[in-house]
mmCIF file of C-alpha atoms in Angstrom:
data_model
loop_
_atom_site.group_PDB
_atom_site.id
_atom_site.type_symbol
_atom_site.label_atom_id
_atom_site.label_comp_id
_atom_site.label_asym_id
_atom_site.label_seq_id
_atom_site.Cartn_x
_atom_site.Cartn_y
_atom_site.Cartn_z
ATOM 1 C CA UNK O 16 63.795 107.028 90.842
ATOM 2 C CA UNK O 17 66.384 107.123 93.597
ATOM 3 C CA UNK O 18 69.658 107.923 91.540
ATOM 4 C CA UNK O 19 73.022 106.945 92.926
ATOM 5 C CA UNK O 20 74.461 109.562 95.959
ATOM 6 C CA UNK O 21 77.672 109.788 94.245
ATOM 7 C CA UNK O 22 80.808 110.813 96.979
ATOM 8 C CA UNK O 23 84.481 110.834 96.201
ATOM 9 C CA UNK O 24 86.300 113.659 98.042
ATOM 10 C CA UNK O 25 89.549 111.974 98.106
ATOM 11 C CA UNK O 26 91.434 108.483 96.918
ATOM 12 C CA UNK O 27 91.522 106.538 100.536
ATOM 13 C CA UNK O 28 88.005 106.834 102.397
ATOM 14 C CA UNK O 29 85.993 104.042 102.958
ATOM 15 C CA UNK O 30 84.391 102.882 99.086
ATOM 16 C CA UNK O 31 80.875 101.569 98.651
ATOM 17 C CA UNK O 32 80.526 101.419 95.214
ATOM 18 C CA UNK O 33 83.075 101.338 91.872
ATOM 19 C CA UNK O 34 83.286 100.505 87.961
ATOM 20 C CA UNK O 35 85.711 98.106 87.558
ATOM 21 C CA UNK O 36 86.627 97.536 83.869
ATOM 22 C CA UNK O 37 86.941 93.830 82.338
ATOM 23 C CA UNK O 38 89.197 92.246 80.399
ATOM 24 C CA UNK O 39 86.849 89.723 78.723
ATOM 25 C CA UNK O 40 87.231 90.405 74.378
ATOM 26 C CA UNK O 41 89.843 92.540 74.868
ATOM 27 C CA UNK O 42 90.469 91.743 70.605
ATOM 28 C CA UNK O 43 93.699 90.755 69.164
ATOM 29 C CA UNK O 44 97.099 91.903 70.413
ATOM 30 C CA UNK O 45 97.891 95.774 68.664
ATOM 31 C CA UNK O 46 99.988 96.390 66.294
ATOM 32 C CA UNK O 47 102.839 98.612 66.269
ATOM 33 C CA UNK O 48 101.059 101.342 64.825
ATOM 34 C CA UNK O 49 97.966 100.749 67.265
ATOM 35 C CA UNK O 50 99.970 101.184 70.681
ATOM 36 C CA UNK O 51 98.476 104.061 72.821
ATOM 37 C CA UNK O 52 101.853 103.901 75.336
ATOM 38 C CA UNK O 53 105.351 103.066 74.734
ATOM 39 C CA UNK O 54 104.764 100.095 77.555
ATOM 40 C CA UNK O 55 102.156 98.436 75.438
ATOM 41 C CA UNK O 56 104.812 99.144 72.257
ATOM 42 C CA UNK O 57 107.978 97.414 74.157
ATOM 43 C CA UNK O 58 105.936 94.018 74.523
ATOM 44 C CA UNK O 59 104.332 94.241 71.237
ATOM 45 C CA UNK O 60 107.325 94.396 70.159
ATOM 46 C CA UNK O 61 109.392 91.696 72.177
ATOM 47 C CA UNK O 62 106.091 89.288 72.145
ATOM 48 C CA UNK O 63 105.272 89.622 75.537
ATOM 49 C CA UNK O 64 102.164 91.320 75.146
ATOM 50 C CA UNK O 65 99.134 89.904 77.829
ATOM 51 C CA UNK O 66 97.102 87.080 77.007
ATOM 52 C CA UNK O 67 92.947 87.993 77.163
ATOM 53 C CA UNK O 68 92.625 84.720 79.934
ATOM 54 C CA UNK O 69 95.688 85.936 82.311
ATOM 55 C CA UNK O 70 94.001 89.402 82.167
ATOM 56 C CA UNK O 71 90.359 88.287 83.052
ATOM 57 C CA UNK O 72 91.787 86.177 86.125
ATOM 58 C CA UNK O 73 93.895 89.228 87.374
ATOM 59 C CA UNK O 74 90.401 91.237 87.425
ATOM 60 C CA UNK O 75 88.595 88.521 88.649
ATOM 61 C CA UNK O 76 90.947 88.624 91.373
ATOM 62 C CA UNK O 77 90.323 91.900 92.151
ATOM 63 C CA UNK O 78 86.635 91.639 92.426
ATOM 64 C CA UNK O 79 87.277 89.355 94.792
ATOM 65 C CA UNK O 80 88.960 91.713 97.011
ATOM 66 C CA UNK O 81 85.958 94.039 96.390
ATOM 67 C CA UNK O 82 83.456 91.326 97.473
ATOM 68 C CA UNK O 83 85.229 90.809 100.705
ATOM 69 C CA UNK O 84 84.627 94.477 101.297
ATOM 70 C CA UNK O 85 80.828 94.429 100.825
ATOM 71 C CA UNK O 86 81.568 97.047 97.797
ATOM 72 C CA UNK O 87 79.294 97.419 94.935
ATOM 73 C CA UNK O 88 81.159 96.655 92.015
ATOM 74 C CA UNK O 89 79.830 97.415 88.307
ATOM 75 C CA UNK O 90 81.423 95.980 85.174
ATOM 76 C CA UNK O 91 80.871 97.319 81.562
ATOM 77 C CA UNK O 92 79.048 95.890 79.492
ATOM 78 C CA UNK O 93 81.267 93.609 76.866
ATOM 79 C CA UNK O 94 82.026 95.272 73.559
ATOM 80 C CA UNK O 95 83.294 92.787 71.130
ATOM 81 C CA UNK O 96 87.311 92.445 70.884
ATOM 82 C CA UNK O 97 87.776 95.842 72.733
ATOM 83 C CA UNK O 98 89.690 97.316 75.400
ATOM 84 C CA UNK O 99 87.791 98.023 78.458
ATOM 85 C CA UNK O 100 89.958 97.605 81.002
ATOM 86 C CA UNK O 101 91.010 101.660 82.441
ATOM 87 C CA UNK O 102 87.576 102.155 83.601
ATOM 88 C CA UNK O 103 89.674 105.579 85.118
ATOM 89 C CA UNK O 104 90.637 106.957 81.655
ATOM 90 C CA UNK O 105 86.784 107.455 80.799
ATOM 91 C CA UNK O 106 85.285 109.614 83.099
ATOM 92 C CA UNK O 107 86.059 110.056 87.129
ATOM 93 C CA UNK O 108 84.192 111.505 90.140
ATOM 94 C CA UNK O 109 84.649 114.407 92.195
ATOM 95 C CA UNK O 110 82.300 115.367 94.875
ATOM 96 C CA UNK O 111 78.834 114.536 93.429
ATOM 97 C CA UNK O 112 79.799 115.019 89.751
ATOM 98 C CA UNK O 113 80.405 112.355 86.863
ATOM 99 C CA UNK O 114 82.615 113.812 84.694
ATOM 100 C CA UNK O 115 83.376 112.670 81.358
ATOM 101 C CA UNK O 116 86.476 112.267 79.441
ATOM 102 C CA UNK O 117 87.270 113.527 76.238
ATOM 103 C CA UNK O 118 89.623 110.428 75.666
ATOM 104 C CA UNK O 119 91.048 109.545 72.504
ATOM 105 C CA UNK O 120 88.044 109.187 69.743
ATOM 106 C CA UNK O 121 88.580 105.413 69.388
ATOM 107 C CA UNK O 122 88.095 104.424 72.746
ATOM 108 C CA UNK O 123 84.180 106.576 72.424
ATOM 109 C CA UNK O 124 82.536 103.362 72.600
ATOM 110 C CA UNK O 125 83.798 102.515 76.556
ATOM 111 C CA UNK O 126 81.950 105.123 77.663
ATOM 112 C CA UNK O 127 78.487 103.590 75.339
ATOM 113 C CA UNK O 128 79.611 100.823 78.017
ATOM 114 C CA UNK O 129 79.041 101.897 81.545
ATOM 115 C CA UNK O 130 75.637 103.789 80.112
ATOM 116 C CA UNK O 131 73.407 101.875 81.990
ATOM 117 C CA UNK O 132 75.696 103.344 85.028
ATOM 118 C CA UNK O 133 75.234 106.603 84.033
ATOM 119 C CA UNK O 134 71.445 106.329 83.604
ATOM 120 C CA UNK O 135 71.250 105.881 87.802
ATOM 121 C CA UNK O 136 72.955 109.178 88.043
ATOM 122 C CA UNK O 137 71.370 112.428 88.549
ATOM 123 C CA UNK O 138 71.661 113.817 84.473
ATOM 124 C CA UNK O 139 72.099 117.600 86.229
ATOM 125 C CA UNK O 140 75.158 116.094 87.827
ATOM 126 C CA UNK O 141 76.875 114.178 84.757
ATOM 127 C CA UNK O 142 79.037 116.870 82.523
ATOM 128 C CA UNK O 143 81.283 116.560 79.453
ATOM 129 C CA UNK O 144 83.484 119.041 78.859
ATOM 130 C CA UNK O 145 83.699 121.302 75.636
ATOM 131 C CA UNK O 146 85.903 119.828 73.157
ATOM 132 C CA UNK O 147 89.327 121.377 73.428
ATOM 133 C CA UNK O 148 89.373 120.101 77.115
ATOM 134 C CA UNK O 149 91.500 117.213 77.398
ATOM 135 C CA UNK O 150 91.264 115.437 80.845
ATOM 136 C CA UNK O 151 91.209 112.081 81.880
ATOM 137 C CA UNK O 152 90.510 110.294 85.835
ATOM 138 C CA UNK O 153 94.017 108.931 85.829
ATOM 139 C CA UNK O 154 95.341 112.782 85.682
ATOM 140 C CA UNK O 155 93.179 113.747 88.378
ATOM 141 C CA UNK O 156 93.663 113.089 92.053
ATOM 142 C CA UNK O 157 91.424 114.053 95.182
ATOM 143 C CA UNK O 158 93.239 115.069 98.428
ATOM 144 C CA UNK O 159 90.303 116.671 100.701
ATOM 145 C CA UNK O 160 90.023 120.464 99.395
ATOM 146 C CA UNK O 161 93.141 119.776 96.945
ATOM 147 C CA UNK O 162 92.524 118.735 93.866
ATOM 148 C CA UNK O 163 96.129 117.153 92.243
ATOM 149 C CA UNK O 164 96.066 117.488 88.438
ATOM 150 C CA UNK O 165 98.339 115.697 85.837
ATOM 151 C CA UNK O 166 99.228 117.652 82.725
ATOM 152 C CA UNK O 167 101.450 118.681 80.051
ATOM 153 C CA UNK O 168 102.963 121.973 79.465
ATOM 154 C CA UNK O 169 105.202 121.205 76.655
ATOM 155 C CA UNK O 170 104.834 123.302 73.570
ATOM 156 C CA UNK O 171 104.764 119.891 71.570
ATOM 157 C CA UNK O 172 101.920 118.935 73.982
ATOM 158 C CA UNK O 173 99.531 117.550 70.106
ATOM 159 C CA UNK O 174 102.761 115.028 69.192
ATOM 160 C CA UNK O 175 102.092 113.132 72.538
ATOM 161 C CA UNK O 176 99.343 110.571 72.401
ATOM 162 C CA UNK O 177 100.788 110.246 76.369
ATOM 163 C CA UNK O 178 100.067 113.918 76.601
ATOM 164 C CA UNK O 179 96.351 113.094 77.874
ATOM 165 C CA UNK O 180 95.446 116.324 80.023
ATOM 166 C CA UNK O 181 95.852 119.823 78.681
ATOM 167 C CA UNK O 182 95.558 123.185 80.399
ATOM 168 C CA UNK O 183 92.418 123.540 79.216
ATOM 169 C CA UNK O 184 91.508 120.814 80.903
ATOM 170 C CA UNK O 185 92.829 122.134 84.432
ATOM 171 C CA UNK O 186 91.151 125.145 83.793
ATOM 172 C CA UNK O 187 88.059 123.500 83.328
ATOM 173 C CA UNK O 188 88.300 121.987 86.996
ATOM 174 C CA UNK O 189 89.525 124.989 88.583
ATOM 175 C CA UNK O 190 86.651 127.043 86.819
ATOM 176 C CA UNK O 191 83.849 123.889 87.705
ATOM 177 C CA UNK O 192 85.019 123.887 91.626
ATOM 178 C CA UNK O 193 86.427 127.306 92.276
ATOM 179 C CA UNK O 194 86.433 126.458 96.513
ATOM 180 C CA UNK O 195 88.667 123.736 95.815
ATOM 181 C CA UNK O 196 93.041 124.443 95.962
ATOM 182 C CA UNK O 197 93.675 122.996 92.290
ATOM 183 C CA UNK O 198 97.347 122.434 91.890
ATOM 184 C CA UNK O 199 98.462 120.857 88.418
ATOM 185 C CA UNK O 200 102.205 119.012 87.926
ATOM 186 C CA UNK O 201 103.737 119.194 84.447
ATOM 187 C CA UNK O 202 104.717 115.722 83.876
ATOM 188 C CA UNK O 203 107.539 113.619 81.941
ATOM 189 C CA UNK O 204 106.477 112.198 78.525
ATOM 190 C CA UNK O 205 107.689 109.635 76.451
ATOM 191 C CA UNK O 206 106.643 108.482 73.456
ATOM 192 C CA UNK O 207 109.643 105.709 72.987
ATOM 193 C CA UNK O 208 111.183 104.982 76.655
ATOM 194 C CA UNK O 209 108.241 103.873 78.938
ATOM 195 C CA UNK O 210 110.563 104.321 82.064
ATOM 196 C CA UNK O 211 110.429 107.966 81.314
ATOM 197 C CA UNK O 212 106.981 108.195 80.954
ATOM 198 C CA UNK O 213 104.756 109.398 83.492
ATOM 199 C CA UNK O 214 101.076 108.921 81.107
ATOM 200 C CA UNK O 215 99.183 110.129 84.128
ATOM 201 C CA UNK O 216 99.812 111.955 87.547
ATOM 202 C CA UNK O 217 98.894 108.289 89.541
ATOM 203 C CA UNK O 218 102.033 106.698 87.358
ATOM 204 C CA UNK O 219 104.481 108.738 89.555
ATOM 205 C CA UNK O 220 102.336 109.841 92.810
ATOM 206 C CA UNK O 221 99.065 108.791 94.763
ATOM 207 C CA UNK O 222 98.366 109.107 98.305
ATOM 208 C CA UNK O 223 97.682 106.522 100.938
ATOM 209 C CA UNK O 224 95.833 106.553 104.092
ATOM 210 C CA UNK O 225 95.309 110.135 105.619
ATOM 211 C CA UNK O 226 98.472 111.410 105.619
ATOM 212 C CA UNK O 227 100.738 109.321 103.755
ATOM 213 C CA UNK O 228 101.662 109.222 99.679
ATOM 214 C CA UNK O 229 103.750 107.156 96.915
ATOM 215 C CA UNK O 230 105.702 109.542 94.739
ATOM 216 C CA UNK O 231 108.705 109.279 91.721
ATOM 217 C CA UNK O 232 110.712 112.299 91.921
ATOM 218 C CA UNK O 233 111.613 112.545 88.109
ATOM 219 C CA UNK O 234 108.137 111.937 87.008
ATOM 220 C CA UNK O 235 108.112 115.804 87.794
ATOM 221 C CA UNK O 236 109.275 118.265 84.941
ATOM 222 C CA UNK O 237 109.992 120.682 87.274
ATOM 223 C CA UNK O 238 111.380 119.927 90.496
ATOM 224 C CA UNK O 239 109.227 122.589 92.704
ATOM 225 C CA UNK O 240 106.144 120.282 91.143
ATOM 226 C CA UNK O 241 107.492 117.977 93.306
ATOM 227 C CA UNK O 242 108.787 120.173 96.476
ATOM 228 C CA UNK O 243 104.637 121.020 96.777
ATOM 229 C CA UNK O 244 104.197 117.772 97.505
ATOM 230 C CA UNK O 245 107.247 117.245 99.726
ATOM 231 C CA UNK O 246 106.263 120.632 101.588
ATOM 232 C CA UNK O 247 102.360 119.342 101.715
ATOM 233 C CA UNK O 248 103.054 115.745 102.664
ATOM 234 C CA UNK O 249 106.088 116.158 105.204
ATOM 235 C CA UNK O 250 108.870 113.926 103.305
ATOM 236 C CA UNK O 251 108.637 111.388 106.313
ATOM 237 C CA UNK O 252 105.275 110.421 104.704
ATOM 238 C CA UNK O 253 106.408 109.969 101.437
ATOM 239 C CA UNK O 254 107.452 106.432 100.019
ATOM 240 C CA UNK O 255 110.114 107.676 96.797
ATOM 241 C CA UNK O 256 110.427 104.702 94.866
ATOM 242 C CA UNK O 257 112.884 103.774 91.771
ATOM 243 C CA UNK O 258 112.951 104.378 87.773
ATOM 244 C CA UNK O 259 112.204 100.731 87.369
ATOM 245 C CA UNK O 260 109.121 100.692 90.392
ATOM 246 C CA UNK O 261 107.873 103.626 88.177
ATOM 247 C CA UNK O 262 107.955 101.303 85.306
ATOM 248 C CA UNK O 263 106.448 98.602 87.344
ATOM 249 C CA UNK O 264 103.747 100.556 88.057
ATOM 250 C CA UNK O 265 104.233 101.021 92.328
ATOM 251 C CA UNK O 266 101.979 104.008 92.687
ATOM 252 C CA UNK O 267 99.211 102.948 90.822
ATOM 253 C CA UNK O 268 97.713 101.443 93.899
ATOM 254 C CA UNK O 269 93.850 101.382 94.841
ATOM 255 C CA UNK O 270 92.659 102.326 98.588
ATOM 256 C CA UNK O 271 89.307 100.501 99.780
ATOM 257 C CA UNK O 272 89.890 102.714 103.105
ATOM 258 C CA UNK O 273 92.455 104.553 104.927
ATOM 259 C CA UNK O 274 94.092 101.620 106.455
ATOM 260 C CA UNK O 275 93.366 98.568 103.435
ATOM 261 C CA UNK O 276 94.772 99.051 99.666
ATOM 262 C CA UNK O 277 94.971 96.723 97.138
ATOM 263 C CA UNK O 278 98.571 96.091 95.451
ATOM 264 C CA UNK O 279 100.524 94.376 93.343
ATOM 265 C CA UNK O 280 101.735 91.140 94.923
ATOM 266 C CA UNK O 281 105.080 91.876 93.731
ATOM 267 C CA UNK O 282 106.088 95.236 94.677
ATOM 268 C CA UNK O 283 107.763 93.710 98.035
ATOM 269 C CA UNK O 284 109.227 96.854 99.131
ATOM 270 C CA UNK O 285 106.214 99.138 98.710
ATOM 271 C CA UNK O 286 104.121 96.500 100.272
ATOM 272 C CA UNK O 287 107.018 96.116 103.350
ATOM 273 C CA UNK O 288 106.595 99.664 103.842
ATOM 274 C CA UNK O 289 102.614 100.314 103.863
ATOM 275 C CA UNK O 290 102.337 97.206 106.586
ATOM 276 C CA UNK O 291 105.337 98.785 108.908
ATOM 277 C CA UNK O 292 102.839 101.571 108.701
ATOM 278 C CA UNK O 293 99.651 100.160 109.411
ATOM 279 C CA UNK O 294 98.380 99.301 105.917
ATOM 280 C CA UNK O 295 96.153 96.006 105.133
ATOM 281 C CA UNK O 296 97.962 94.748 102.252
ATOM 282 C CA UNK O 297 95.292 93.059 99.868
ATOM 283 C CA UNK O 298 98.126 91.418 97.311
ATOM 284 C CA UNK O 299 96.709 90.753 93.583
ATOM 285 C CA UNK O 300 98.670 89.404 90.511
ATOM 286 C CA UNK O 301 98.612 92.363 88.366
ATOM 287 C CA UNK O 302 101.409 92.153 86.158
ATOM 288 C CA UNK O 303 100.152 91.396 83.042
ATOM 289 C CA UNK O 304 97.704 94.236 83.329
ATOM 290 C CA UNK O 305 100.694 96.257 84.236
ATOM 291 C CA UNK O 306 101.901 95.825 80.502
ATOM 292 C CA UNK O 307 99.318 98.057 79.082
ATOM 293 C CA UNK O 308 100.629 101.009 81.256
ATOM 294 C CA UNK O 309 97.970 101.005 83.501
ATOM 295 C CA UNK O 310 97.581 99.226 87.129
ATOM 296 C CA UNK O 311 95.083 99.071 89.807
ATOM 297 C CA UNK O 312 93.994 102.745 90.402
ATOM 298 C CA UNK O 313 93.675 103.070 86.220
ATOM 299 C CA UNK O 314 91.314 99.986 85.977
ATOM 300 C CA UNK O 315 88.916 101.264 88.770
ATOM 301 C CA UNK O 316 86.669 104.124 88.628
ATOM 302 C CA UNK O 317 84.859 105.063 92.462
ATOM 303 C CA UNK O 318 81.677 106.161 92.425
ATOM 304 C CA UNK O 319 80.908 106.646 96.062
ATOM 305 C CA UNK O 320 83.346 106.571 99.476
ATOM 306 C CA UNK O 321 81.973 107.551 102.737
#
């Protein structure tokens, strides 16, 4: 059989083909106990968590964008009251490799999902790590020979269930692609305050077009974490947005190419800025998506750019 040519070497090329996750039986609104993310817990809590239908039509609305494109788009198949939505926490692409996650032993059964996905791909190119690596696709981010990884270096690293990448996990890329720069960024955790919570590296950076990125300064632990990307990005070509964008999700973007991404409809000044700089702006209603933690860039998965 002709297996799929997979092809990510960065976030912003041109995309053929992506898993976008669905919202259809998402199951009953957690409880208290059951929230992964202290986003999730606040609307629990105050009642406000999303509603299955305003989910599915924010997705739908996103495959729309996708059909304009002419991209391939693959769903998982439905699991019965289940969260599928963060197609990116499961497994994630880099070069021609599938790479599974070792996510939280609950959420096992997403992956069960995008098997017949899987199946197309060449099996000498899909891996899953040993066990003690902890990695997930929202932690890691592509930038041409860079590889940008998410993690946490905090001695209390096993009381975070927002800790989701270990060292081990770096390791495991750097070891896997040893031609590749791979640079990880100890990030902020929070259990209780979801404005200080960077869960993965695209919830306080991701970058745009060729050149350009959209970073949170105190997502950072340590501040030369973020002078890296200041020194590799030119600080021109950064967009710094707020505590409360961060919470809103701003750099959790999606690029369909170097000059289109997909975004929130109402981020107004991120979306001002990417136009005055060339950007298609393909605006979505995301927000109640947004409650979960998790935005455009954590519900898709690429599979192949140009």
């Amino acid at each position: 059989m002709d297996y799929l040519k997979l092809n990510i070497k960065n976030e912003t090329s041109r995309l053929r083909a992506v898993v976008l996750g669905t919202a259809i039986s998402n199951g009953p609104t957690p409880t208290v106990e059951e929230a992964y993310d202290p986003k999730s817990l606040e609307h629990i809590k105050a009642g406000t968590y999303p509603v299955e239908a305003d989910m599915v039509k924010e997705m739908d609305a996103v495959a729309k964008v996708f059909e304009k494109y002419n991209v391939k788009v693959y769903r998982p198949d439905l699991i019965e009251d289940y969260n599928q939505i963060f197609a990116r926490d499961i497994a994630f692409v880099i070069d021609d490799i599938f790479i599974k996650a070792n996510i939280l032993p609950e959420r096992d059964e997403e992956l069960d999902a995008i098997q017949y996905v899987i199946d197309q791909i060449d099996p000498k190119k899909v891996i899953r790590p040993p066990e003690e690596v902890h990695i997930e696709g929202g932690d890691v981010m592509l930038w041409n020979n860079h590889i940008f990884i998410g993690t946490y270096k905090g001695s209390d690293y096993k009381n975070y269930i927002t800790a989701r990448t270990n060292m081990e996990g770096v390791n495991f890329i750097k070891d896997l692609f040893p031609d590749k720069i791979v640079k990880e960024f100890d990030l902020v955790k929070s259990k209780i305050e979801p404005r200080d919570n960077a869960l993965h590296l695209d919830c306080c950076f991701q970058p745009v077009g060729k050149d350009k990125g959209i970073i949170y300064k105190s997502g950072f632990r340590e501040e030369s974490d973020y002078m890296y990307l200041v020194n590799l990005f030119g600080k021109e070509n950064l967009f710094h947005i707020t505590r409360e964008e961060m919470y809103h999700m701003n750099s959790n973007i999606f690029s369909i190419a170097d000059d289109v991404v997909i975004s929130e409809r109402n981020f107004t000044r991120l979306n001002a800025w990417l136009r005055s700089n060339g950007f298609t702006v393909e605006e979505v209603p995301y927000a109640e998506i947004s409650k979960q933690e998790g935005l455009l860039r954590c519900s898709t998965m690429p599979l192949i750019r140009d």
